[in-house]
Short mmCIF file of C-alpha atoms in Angstrom, two decimals:
data_model
loop_
_atom_site.label_atom_id
_atom_site.label_comp_id
_atom_site.label_asym_id
_atom_site.label_seq_id
_atom_site.Cartn_x
_atom_site.Cartn_y
_atom_site.Cartn_z
CA UNK D 15 -59.88 -51.08 62.49
CA UNK D 16 -58.51 -48.81 59.92
CA UNK D 17 -59.93 -47.60 56.74
CA UNK D 18 -57.33 -47.39 53.75
CA UNK D 19 -58.38 -45.83 50.43
CA UNK D 20 -56.14 -46.49 47.32
CA UNK D 21 -56.36 -45.50 43.91
CA UNK D 22 -56.56 -47.72 41.15
CA UNK D 23 -55.62 -47.63 37.37
CA UNK D 24 -56.40 -50.59 35.17
CA UNK D 25 -57.20 -52.71 37.98
CA UNK D 26 -53.74 -51.91 39.50
CA UNK D 27 -53.34 -50.21 42.82
CA UNK D 28 -51.58 -47.05 42.80
CA UNK D 29 -49.59 -46.52 46.15
CA UNK D 30 -49.30 -42.68 45.73
CA UNK D 31 -52.01 -40.91 47.54
CA UNK D 32 -52.57 -43.78 49.93
CA UNK D 33 -55.22 -42.35 52.72
CA UNK D 34 -56.15 -43.90 56.00
CA UNK D 35 -58.39 -42.85 58.68
CA UNK D 36 -59.80 -44.78 61.70
CA UNK D 37 -63.06 -46.70 60.85
CA UNK D 38 -65.85 -45.18 63.05
CA UNK D 39 -67.57 -48.82 63.01
CA UNK D 40 -64.75 -50.38 64.22
CA UNK D 41 -65.61 -53.63 62.68
CA UNK D 42 -64.12 -55.77 59.78
CA UNK D 43 -65.71 -54.72 56.29
CA UNK D 44 -65.54 -56.16 52.85
CA UNK D 45 -63.46 -54.34 50.52
CA UNK D 46 -65.25 -52.05 48.19
CA UNK D 47 -64.66 -50.17 44.84
CA UNK D 48 -66.24 -47.19 43.31
CA UNK D 49 -67.12 -48.99 40.02
CA UNK D 50 -66.62 -53.03 39.65
CA UNK D 51 -66.37 -52.55 35.74
CA UNK D 52 -63.57 -49.97 35.72
CA UNK D 53 -62.44 -49.08 39.48
CA UNK D 54 -60.65 -45.94 40.16
CA UNK D 55 -60.50 -46.16 43.98
CA UNK D 56 -60.63 -49.42 46.39
CA UNK D 57 -61.29 -49.17 50.14
CA UNK D 58 -60.08 -51.92 52.54
CA UNK D 59 -60.01 -52.27 56.22
CA UNK D 60 -57.35 -53.84 58.33
CA UNK D 61 -55.54 -53.31 61.56
CA UNK D 62 -52.10 -54.54 60.38
CA UNK D 63 -50.90 -51.33 58.32
CA UNK D 64 -50.47 -50.11 54.93
CA UNK D 65 -48.64 -53.43 53.48
CA UNK D 66 -51.74 -55.74 54.61
CA UNK D 67 -54.15 -52.91 52.97
CA UNK D 68 -52.21 -53.04 49.70
CA UNK D 69 -52.14 -56.94 49.78
CA UNK D 70 -56.01 -56.91 50.33
CA UNK D 71 -56.66 -54.28 47.85
CA UNK D 72 -54.49 -56.21 45.05
CA UNK D 73 -56.43 -59.57 45.92
CA UNK D 74 -59.75 -57.69 45.70
CA UNK D 75 -59.21 -56.42 42.37
CA UNK D 76 -57.69 -59.52 41.07
CA UNK D 77 -60.95 -61.36 41.92
CA UNK D 78 -62.97 -58.29 40.39
CA UNK D 79 -60.99 -58.65 37.22
CA UNK D 80 -61.43 -62.55 37.16
CA UNK D 81 -65.27 -62.28 37.45
CA UNK D 82 -65.49 -59.58 34.74
CA UNK D 83 -63.26 -61.74 32.37
CA UNK D 84 -65.34 -64.76 33.39
CA UNK D 85 -68.80 -62.79 32.98
CA UNK D 86 -67.81 -60.93 30.00
CA UNK D 87 -65.08 -62.65 27.92
CA UNK D 88 -63.11 -60.36 25.72
CA UNK D 89 -64.12 -57.22 28.00
CA UNK D 90 -60.59 -57.31 29.57
CA UNK D 91 -57.21 -59.05 28.77
CA UNK D 92 -56.96 -62.46 30.61
CA UNK D 93 -54.36 -62.76 33.32
CA UNK D 94 -53.16 -65.78 34.99
CA UNK D 95 -55.58 -64.96 37.95
CA UNK D 96 -58.36 -65.19 35.42
CA UNK D 97 -57.47 -68.73 34.03
CA UNK D 98 -57.33 -69.86 37.70
CA UNK D 99 -60.70 -68.58 38.55
CA UNK D 100 -62.43 -69.71 35.44
CA UNK D 101 -61.03 -73.17 35.79
CA UNK D 102 -62.07 -73.18 39.41
CA UNK D 103 -65.62 -72.15 38.44
CA UNK D 104 -65.71 -74.92 35.72
CA UNK D 105 -64.54 -77.61 38.43
CA UNK D 106 -67.20 -76.14 41.07
CA UNK D 107 -69.96 -76.20 38.44
CA UNK D 108 -69.27 -79.97 37.81
CA UNK D 109 -69.53 -80.66 41.73
CA UNK D 110 -72.66 -81.88 43.43
CA UNK D 111 -74.25 -79.27 45.97
CA UNK D 112 -72.90 -81.70 48.69
CA UNK D 113 -69.39 -81.70 46.99
CA UNK D 114 -69.33 -78.03 46.68
CA UNK D 115 -70.25 -77.68 50.61
CA UNK D 116 -67.34 -80.11 51.53
CA UNK D 117 -64.99 -78.09 49.31
CA UNK D 118 -65.96 -74.95 50.91
CA UNK D 119 -64.57 -76.04 54.45
CA UNK D 120 -60.76 -76.60 52.98
CA UNK D 121 -58.40 -74.00 54.04
CA UNK D 122 -56.43 -71.28 51.82
CA UNK D 123 -52.73 -71.72 51.38
CA UNK D 124 -52.15 -69.37 48.60
CA UNK D 125 -53.56 -66.55 46.65
CA UNK D 126 -54.60 -69.15 43.85
CA UNK D 127 -56.33 -71.06 46.56
CA UNK D 128 -58.20 -67.87 47.61
CA UNK D 129 -59.32 -67.20 43.94
CA UNK D 130 -60.59 -70.89 43.80
CA UNK D 131 -62.55 -70.58 47.07
CA UNK D 132 -64.06 -67.26 45.70
CA UNK D 133 -65.16 -69.32 42.48
CA UNK D 134 -66.57 -72.05 44.68
CA UNK D 135 -68.41 -69.38 46.65
CA UNK D 136 -69.71 -67.67 43.57
CA UNK D 137 -70.90 -70.92 42.38
CA UNK D 138 -72.75 -71.79 45.43
CA UNK D 139 -74.38 -68.42 45.71
CA UNK D 140 -75.81 -68.71 42.17
CA UNK D 141 -77.18 -72.14 43.27
CA UNK D 142 -78.41 -70.69 46.50
CA UNK D 143 -76.33 -73.11 48.63
CA UNK D 144 -74.98 -70.78 50.87
CA UNK D 145 -75.45 -70.94 54.66
CA UNK D 146 -77.79 -68.19 55.93
#
């Protein structure tokens, strides 16, 4: 596993000054940012190169932005991804716990599907419905 660190400005990945180094743990890890409200650096882990690292970083920043727009309306300008996430959150809230569990087994086919699944997982976590 390789650890990639990318700089961020206004929730957009800056490809200049991309750094990479072997990850000492060698295991897959969740992307992280230095500040979820105003990230300036994102760290991702992948074995498939810089293009994959960039894609993972962008997806993670989209999710952070969507969560911020949902939790603090007006704090950031809304994007298309924010709308997808908000609609998915509203839909997930309207489902029963069993329906949410069933939905959580669906496969992902697009970035929008990934945002919808993240919204579903966020709702399930808030309702303590995630399996341990």
